[in-house]
PDB file of C-alpha atoms in Angstrom:
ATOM      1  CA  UNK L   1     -17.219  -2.085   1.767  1.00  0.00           C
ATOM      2  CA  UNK L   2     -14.271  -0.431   3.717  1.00  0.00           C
ATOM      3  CA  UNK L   3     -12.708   2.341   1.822  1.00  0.00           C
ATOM      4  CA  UNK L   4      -9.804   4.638   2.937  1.00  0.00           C
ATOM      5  CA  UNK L   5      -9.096   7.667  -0.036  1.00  0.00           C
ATOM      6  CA  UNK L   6      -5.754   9.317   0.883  1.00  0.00           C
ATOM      7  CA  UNK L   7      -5.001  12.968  -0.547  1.00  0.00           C
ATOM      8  CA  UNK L   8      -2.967  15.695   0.191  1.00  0.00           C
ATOM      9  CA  UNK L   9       0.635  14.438  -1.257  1.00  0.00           C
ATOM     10  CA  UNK L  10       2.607  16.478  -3.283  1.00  0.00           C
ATOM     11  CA  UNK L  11       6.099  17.732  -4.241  1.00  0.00           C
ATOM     12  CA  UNK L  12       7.185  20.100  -1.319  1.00  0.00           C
ATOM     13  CA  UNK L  13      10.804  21.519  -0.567  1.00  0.00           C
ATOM     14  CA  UNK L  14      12.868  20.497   2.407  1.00  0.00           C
ATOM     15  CA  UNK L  15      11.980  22.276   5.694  1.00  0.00           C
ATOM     16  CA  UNK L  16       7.900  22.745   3.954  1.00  0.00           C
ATOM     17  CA  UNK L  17       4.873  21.599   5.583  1.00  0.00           C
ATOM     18  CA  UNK L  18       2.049  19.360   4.211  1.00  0.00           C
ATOM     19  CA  UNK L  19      -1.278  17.993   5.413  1.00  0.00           C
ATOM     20  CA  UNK L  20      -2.565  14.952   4.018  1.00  0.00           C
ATOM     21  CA  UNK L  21      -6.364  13.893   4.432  1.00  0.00           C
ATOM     22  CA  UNK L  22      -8.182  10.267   4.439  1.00  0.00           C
ATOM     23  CA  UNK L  23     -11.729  10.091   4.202  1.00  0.00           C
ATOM     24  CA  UNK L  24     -12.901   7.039   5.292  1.00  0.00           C
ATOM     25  CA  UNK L  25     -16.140   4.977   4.980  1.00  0.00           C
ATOM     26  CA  UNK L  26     -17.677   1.377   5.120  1.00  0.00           C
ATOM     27  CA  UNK L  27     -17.254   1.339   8.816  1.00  0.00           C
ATOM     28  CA  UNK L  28     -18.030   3.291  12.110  1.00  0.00           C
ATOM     29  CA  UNK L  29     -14.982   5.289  11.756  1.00  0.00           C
ATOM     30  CA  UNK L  30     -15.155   6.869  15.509  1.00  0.00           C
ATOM     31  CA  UNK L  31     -14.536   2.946  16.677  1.00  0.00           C
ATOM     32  CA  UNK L  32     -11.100   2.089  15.045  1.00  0.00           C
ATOM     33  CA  UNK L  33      -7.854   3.443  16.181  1.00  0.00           C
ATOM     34  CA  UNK L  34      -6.006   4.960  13.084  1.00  0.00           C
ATOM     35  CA  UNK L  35      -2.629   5.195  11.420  1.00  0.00           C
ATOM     36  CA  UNK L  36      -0.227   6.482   9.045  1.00  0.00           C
ATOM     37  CA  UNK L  37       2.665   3.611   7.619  1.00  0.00           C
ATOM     38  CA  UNK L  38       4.879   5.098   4.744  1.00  0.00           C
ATOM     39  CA  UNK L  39       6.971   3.191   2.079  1.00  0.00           C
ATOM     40  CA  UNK L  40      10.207   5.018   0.662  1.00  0.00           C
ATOM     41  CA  UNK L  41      10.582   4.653  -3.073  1.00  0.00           C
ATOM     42  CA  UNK L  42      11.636   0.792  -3.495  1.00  0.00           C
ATOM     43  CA  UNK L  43      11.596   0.383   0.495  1.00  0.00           C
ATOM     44  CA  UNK L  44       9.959  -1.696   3.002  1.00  0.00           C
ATOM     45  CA  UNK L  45       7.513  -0.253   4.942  1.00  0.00           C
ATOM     46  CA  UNK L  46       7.532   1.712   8.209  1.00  0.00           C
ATOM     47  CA  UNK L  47       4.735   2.662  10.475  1.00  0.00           C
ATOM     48  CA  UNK L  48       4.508   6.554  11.372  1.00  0.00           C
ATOM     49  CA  UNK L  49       1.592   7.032  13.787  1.00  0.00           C
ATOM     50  CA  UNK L  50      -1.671   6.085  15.697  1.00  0.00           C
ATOM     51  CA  UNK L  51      -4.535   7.771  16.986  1.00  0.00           C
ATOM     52  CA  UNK L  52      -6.619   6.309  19.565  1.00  0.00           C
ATOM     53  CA  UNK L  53     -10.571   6.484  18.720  1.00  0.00           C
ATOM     54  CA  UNK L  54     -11.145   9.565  20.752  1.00  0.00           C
ATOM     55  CA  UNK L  55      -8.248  11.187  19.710  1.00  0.00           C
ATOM     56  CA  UNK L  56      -6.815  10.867  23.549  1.00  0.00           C
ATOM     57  CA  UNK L  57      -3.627   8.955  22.781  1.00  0.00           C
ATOM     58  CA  UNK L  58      -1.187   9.576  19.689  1.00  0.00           C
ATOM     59  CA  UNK L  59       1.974   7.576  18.811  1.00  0.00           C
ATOM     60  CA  UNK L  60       4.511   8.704  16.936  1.00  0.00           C
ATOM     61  CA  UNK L  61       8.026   6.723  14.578  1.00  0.00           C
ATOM     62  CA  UNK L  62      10.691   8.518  16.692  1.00  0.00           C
ATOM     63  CA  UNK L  63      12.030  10.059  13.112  1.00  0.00           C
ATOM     64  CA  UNK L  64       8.859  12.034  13.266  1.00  0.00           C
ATOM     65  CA  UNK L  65       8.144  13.340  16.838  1.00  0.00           C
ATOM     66  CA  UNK L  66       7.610  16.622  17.103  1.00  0.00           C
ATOM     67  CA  UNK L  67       7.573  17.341  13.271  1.00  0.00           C
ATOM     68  CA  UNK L  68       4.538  15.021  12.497  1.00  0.00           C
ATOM     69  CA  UNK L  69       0.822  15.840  13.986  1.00  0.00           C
ATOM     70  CA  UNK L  70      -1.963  13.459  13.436  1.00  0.00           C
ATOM     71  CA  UNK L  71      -5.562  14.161  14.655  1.00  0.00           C
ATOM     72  CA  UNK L  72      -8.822  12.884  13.161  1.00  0.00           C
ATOM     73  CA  UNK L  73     -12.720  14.382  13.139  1.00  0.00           C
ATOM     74  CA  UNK L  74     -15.074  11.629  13.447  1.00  0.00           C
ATOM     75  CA  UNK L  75     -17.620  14.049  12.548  1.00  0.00           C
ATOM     76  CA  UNK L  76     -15.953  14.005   8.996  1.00  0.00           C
ATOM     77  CA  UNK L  77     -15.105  10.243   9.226  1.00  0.00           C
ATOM     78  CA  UNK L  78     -11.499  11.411   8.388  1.00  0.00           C
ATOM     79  CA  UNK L  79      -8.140  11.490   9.836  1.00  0.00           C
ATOM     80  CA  UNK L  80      -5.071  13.633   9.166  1.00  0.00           C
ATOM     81  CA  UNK L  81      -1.566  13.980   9.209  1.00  0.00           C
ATOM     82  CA  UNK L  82       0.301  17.218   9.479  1.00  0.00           C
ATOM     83  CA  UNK L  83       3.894  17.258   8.432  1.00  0.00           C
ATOM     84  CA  UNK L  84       6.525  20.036   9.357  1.00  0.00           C
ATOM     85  CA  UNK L  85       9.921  20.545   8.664  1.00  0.00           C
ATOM     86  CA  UNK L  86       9.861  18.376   5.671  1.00  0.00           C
ATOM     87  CA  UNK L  87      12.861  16.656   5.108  1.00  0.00           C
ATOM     88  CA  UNK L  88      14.145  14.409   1.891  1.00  0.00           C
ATOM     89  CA  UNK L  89      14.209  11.423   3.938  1.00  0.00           C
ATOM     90  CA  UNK L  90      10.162  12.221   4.605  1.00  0.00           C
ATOM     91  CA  UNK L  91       9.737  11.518   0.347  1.00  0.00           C
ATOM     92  CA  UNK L  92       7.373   8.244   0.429  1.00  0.00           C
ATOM     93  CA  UNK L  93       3.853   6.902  -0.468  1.00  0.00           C
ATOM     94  CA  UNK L  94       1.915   7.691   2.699  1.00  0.00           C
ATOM     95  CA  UNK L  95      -0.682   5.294   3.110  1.00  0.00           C
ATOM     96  CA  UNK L  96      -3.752   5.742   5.644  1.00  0.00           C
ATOM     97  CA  UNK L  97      -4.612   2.522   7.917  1.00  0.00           C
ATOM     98  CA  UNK L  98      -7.799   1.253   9.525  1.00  0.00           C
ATOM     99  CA  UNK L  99      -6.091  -0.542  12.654  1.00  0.00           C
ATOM    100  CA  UNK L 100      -7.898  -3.973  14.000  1.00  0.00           C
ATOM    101  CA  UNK L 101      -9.808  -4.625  16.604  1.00  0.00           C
ATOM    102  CA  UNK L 102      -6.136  -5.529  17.974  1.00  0.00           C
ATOM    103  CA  UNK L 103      -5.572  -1.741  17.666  1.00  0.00           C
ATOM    104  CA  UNK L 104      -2.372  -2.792  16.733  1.00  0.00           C
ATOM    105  CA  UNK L 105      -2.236  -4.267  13.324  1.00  0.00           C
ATOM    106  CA  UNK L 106      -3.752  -2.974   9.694  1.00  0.00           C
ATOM    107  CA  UNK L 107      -6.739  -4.316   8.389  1.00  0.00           C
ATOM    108  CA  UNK L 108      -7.837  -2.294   5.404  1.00  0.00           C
ATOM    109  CA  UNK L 109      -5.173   0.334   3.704  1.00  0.00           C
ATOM    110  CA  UNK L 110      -5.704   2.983   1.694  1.00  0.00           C
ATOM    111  CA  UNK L 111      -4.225   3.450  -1.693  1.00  0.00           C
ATOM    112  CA  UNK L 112      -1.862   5.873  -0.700  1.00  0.00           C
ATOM    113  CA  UNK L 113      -0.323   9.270  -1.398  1.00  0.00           C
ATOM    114  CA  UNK L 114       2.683  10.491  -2.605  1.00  0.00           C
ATOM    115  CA  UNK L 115       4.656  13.117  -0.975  1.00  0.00           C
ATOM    116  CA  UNK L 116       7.476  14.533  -2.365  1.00  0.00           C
ATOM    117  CA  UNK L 117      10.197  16.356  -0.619  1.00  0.00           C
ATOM    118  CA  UNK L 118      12.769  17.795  -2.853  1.00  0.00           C
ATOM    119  CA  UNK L 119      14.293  21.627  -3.561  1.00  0.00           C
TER     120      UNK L 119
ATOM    121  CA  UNK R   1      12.685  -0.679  19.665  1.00  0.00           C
ATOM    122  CA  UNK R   2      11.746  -4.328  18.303  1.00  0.00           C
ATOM    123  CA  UNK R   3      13.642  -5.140  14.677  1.00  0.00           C
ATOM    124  CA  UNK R   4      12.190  -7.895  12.790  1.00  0.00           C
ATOM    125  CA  UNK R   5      14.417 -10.108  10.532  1.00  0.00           C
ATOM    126  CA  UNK R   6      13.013 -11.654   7.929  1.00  0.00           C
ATOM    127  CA  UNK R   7      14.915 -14.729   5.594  1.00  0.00           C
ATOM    128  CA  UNK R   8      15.481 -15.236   3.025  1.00  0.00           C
ATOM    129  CA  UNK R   9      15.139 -11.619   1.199  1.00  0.00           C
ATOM    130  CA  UNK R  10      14.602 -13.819  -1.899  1.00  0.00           C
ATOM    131  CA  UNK R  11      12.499 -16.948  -2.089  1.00  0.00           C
ATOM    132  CA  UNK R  12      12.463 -18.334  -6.281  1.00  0.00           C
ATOM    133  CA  UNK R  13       9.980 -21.285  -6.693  1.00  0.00           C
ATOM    134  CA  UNK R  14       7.665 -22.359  -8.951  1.00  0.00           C
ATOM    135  CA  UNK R  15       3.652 -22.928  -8.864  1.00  0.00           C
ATOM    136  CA  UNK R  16       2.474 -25.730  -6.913  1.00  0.00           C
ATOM    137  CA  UNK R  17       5.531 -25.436  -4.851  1.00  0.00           C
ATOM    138  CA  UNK R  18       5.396 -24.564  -0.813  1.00  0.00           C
ATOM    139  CA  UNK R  19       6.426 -21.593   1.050  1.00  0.00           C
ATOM    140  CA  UNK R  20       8.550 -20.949   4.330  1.00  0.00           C
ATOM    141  CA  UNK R  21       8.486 -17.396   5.168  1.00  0.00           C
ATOM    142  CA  UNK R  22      10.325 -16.774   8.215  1.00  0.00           C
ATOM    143  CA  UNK R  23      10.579 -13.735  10.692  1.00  0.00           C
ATOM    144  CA  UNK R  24      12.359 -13.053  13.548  1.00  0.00           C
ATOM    145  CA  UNK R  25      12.209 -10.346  16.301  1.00  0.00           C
ATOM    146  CA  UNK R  26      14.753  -8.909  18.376  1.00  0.00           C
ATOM    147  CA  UNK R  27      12.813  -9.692  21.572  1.00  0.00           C
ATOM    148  CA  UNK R  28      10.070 -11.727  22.502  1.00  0.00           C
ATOM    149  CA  UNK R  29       6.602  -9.974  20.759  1.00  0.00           C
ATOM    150  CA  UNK R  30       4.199 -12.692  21.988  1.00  0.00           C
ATOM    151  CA  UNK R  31       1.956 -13.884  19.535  1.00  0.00           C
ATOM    152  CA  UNK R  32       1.290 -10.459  18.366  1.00  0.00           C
ATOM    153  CA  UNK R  33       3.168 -10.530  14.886  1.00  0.00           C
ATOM    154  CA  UNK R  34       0.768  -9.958  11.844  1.00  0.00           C
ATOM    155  CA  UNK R  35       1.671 -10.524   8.175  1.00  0.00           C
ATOM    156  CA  UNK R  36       1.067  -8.939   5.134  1.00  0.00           C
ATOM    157  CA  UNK R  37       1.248  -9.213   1.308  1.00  0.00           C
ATOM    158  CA  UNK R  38       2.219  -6.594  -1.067  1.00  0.00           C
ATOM    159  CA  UNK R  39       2.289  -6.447  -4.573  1.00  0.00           C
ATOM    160  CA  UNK R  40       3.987  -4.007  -6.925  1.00  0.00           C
ATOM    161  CA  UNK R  41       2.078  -0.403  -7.132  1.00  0.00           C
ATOM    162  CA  UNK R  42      -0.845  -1.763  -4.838  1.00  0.00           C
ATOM    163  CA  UNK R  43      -1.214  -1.144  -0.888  1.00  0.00           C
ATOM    164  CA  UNK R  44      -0.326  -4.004   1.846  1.00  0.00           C
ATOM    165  CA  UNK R  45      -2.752  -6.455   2.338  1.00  0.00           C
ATOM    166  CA  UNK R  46      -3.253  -8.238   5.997  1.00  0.00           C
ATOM    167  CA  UNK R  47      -2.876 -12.112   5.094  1.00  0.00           C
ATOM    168  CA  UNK R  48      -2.594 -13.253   9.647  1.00  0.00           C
ATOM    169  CA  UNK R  49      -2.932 -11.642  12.627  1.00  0.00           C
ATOM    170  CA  UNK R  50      -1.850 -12.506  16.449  1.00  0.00           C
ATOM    171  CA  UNK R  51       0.245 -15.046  14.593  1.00  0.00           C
ATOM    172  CA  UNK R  52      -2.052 -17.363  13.270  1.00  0.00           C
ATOM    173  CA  UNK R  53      -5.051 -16.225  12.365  1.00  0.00           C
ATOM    174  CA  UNK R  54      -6.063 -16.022   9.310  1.00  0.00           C
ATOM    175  CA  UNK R  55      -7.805 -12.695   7.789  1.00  0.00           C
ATOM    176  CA  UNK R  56     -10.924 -12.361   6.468  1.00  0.00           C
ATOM    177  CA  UNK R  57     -11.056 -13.494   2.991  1.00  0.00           C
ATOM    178  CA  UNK R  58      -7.864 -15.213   2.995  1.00  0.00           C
ATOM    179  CA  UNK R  59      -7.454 -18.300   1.445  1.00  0.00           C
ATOM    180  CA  UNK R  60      -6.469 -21.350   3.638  1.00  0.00           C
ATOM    181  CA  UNK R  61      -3.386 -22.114   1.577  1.00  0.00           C
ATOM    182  CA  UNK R  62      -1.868 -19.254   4.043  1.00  0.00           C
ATOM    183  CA  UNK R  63      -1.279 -20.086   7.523  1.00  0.00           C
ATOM    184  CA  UNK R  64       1.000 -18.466  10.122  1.00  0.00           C
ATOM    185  CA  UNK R  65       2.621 -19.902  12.761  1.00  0.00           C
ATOM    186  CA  UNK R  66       5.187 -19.369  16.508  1.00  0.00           C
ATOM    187  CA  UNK R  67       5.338 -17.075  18.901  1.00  0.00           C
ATOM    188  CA  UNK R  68       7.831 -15.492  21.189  1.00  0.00           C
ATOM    189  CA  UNK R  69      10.952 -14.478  18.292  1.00  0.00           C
ATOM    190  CA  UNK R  70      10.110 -16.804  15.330  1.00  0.00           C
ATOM    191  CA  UNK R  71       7.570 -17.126  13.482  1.00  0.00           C
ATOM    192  CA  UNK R  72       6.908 -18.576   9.942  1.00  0.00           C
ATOM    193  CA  UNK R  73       4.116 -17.607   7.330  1.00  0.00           C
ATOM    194  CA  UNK R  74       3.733 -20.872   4.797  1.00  0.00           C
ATOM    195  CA  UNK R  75       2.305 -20.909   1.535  1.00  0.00           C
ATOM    196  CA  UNK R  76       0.871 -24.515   0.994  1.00  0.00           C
ATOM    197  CA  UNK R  77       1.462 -24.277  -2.766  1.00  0.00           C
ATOM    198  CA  UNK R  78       1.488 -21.520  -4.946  1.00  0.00           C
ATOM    199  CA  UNK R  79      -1.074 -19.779  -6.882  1.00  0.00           C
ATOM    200  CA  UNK R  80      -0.121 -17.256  -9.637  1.00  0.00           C
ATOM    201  CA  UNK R  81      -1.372 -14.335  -7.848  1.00  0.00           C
ATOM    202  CA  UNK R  82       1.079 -15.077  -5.097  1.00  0.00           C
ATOM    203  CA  UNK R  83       4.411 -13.421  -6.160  1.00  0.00           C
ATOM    204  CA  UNK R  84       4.856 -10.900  -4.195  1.00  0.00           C
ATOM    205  CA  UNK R  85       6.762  -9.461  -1.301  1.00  0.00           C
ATOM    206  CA  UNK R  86       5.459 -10.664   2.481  1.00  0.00           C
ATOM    207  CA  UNK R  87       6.126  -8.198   5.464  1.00  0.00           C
ATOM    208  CA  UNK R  88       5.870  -8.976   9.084  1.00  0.00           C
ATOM    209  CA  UNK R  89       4.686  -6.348  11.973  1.00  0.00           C
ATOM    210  CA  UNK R  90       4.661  -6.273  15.410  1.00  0.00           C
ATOM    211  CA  UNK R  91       2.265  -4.805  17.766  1.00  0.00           C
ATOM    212  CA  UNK R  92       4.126  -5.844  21.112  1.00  0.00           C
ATOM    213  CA  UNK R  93       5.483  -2.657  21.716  1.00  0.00           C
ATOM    214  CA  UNK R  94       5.888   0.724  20.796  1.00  0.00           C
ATOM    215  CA  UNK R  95       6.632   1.590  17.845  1.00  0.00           C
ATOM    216  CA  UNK R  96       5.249  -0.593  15.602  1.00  0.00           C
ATOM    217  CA  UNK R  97       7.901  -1.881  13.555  1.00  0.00           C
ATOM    218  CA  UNK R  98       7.786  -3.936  10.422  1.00  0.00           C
ATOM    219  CA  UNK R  99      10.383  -6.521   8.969  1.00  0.00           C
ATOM    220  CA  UNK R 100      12.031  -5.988   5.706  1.00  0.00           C
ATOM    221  CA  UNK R 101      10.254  -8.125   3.658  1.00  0.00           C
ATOM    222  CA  UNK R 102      10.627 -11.159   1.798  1.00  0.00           C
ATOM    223  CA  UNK R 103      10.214 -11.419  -2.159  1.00  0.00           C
ATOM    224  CA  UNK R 104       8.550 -14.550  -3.395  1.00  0.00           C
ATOM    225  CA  UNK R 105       9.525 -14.541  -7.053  1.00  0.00           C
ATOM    226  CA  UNK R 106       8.533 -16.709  -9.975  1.00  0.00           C
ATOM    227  CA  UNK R 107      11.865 -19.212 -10.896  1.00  0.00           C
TER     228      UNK R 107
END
C-alpha cells in the first residue's frame, strides 16, 4: 500500500523559514518524480513543485522561485521542501504527491500539512 | 501559463441523477488533463488521467472525456459518496496548473 506521511508544518511568522518532510513507502520511491500542491484555507488547489527521480530537474509555481527548495534522498525514501521568506499568502495545507508514470499528474497524496504563516 | 475553467462552480442534483463536469483550458493541453475528487478535510483523489482513463480503483460510473480545450468528467448516476468538489489539472506545460473546481452538492 502507497503511503505518503507529510510533517514539518507549523505556525511561522512572515519572512521565517520552514522545512517540511514526506516519508514515503509502498513503492520504489527513487522511480517516481515528486511534488508539492498546496490548498489555501477554503481554496482550490495549486501545484508548487517537482523533482525529477534523480533529483536532476526541479520545477517550481512562479510565486515560489527562488524562495522554495525541494530536494529528495532516495536513500531515506523521502522528499522535502524548504521554504524561505515566508509570506502570509504561503499559509496552506501542503500536501506531498507521488506523480504518475505520466510524471505529470498525482496518483497517491499525502494527508497533508499545515503551515502557518502569521506574526 | 495554462488557466483551466471549470462550469458550473455549483452542480445541485440528486442520487441516481447524471453528472456533466466541464473544464476548459486556455490553450490546447492535448489529452493530458487529469481529474480529481476531493472531499472536505481529506486529500485529492485521482478519478482520470490523459483524459480518459480511468484510475485504478475507480468505479466505471466515472468516465472522462475531449481533448484539445474541453473536456468533460461525467458521473453516470450518483452514489452518496459522490458529493464533493472535482478539480481538473494539466500536465501540458509548465506549471502545472489546476482548475477551480466544481462542487457537486446534494439538492
Amino acid at each position: 500500500e502507497v503511503q505518503l506521511v507529510g510533517s514539518g508544518g507549523t505556525l511561522v511568522q512572515p519572512g521565517g523559514s520552514l522545512r517540511l518532510s514526506c516519508t514515503a513507502s509502498g513503492f520504489t520511491f527513487s522511480s517516481y518524480w515528486m511534488s508539492w500542491v498546496r490548498q489555501a484555507p477554503g481554496k482550490g488547489l495549486e501545484w508548487v513543485a517537482n523533482i525529477k527521480q534523480d533529483g536532476s530537474e526541479k520545477y517550481y509555481v512562479d510565486s515560489v522561485k527562488g524562495r522554495f527548495t525541494i530536494s529528495r534522498d532516495n536513500a531515506k525514501n523521502s522528499l522535502y521542501l524548504q521554504m524561505n521568506s515566508l509570506r502570509a499568502e504561503d499559509t496552506a495545507m501542503y500536501y506531498c504527491a507521488k506523480a504518475g508514470p505520466r510524471a505529470g499528474d498525482f496518483d497517491y497524496w499525502g494527508q497533508g500539512t499545515l503551515v502557518t504563516v502569521s506574526s | 501559463e495554462i488557466v483551466l475553467t471549470q462550469s458550473p462552480a455549483t452542480l445541485s442534483l440528486s442520487p441516481g441523477e447524471r453528472a456533466t463536469l466541464s473544464c476548459r483550458a486556455s490553450q490546447s493541453v492535448s489529452s493530458y488533463l487529469a481529474w480529481y475528487q476531493q472531499k472536505p478535510g481529506q486529500a485529492p483523489r485521482l478519478l482520470i488521467y490523459d483524459a480518459s482513463n480511468r484510475a485504478t480503483g475507480i468505479p466505471a460510473r466515472f468516465s472522462g472525456s475531449g481533448s484539445g480545450t474541453d473536456f468533460t468528467l461525467t458521473i453516470s448516476s450518483l452514489e452518496p459518496e459522490d458529493f464533493a468538489v472535482y478539480y481538473c489539472q494539466q500536465r501540458n506545460k509548465w506549471p502545472l496548473t489546476f482548475g477551480g473546481g466544481t462542487k457537486v452538492e446534494i439538492k
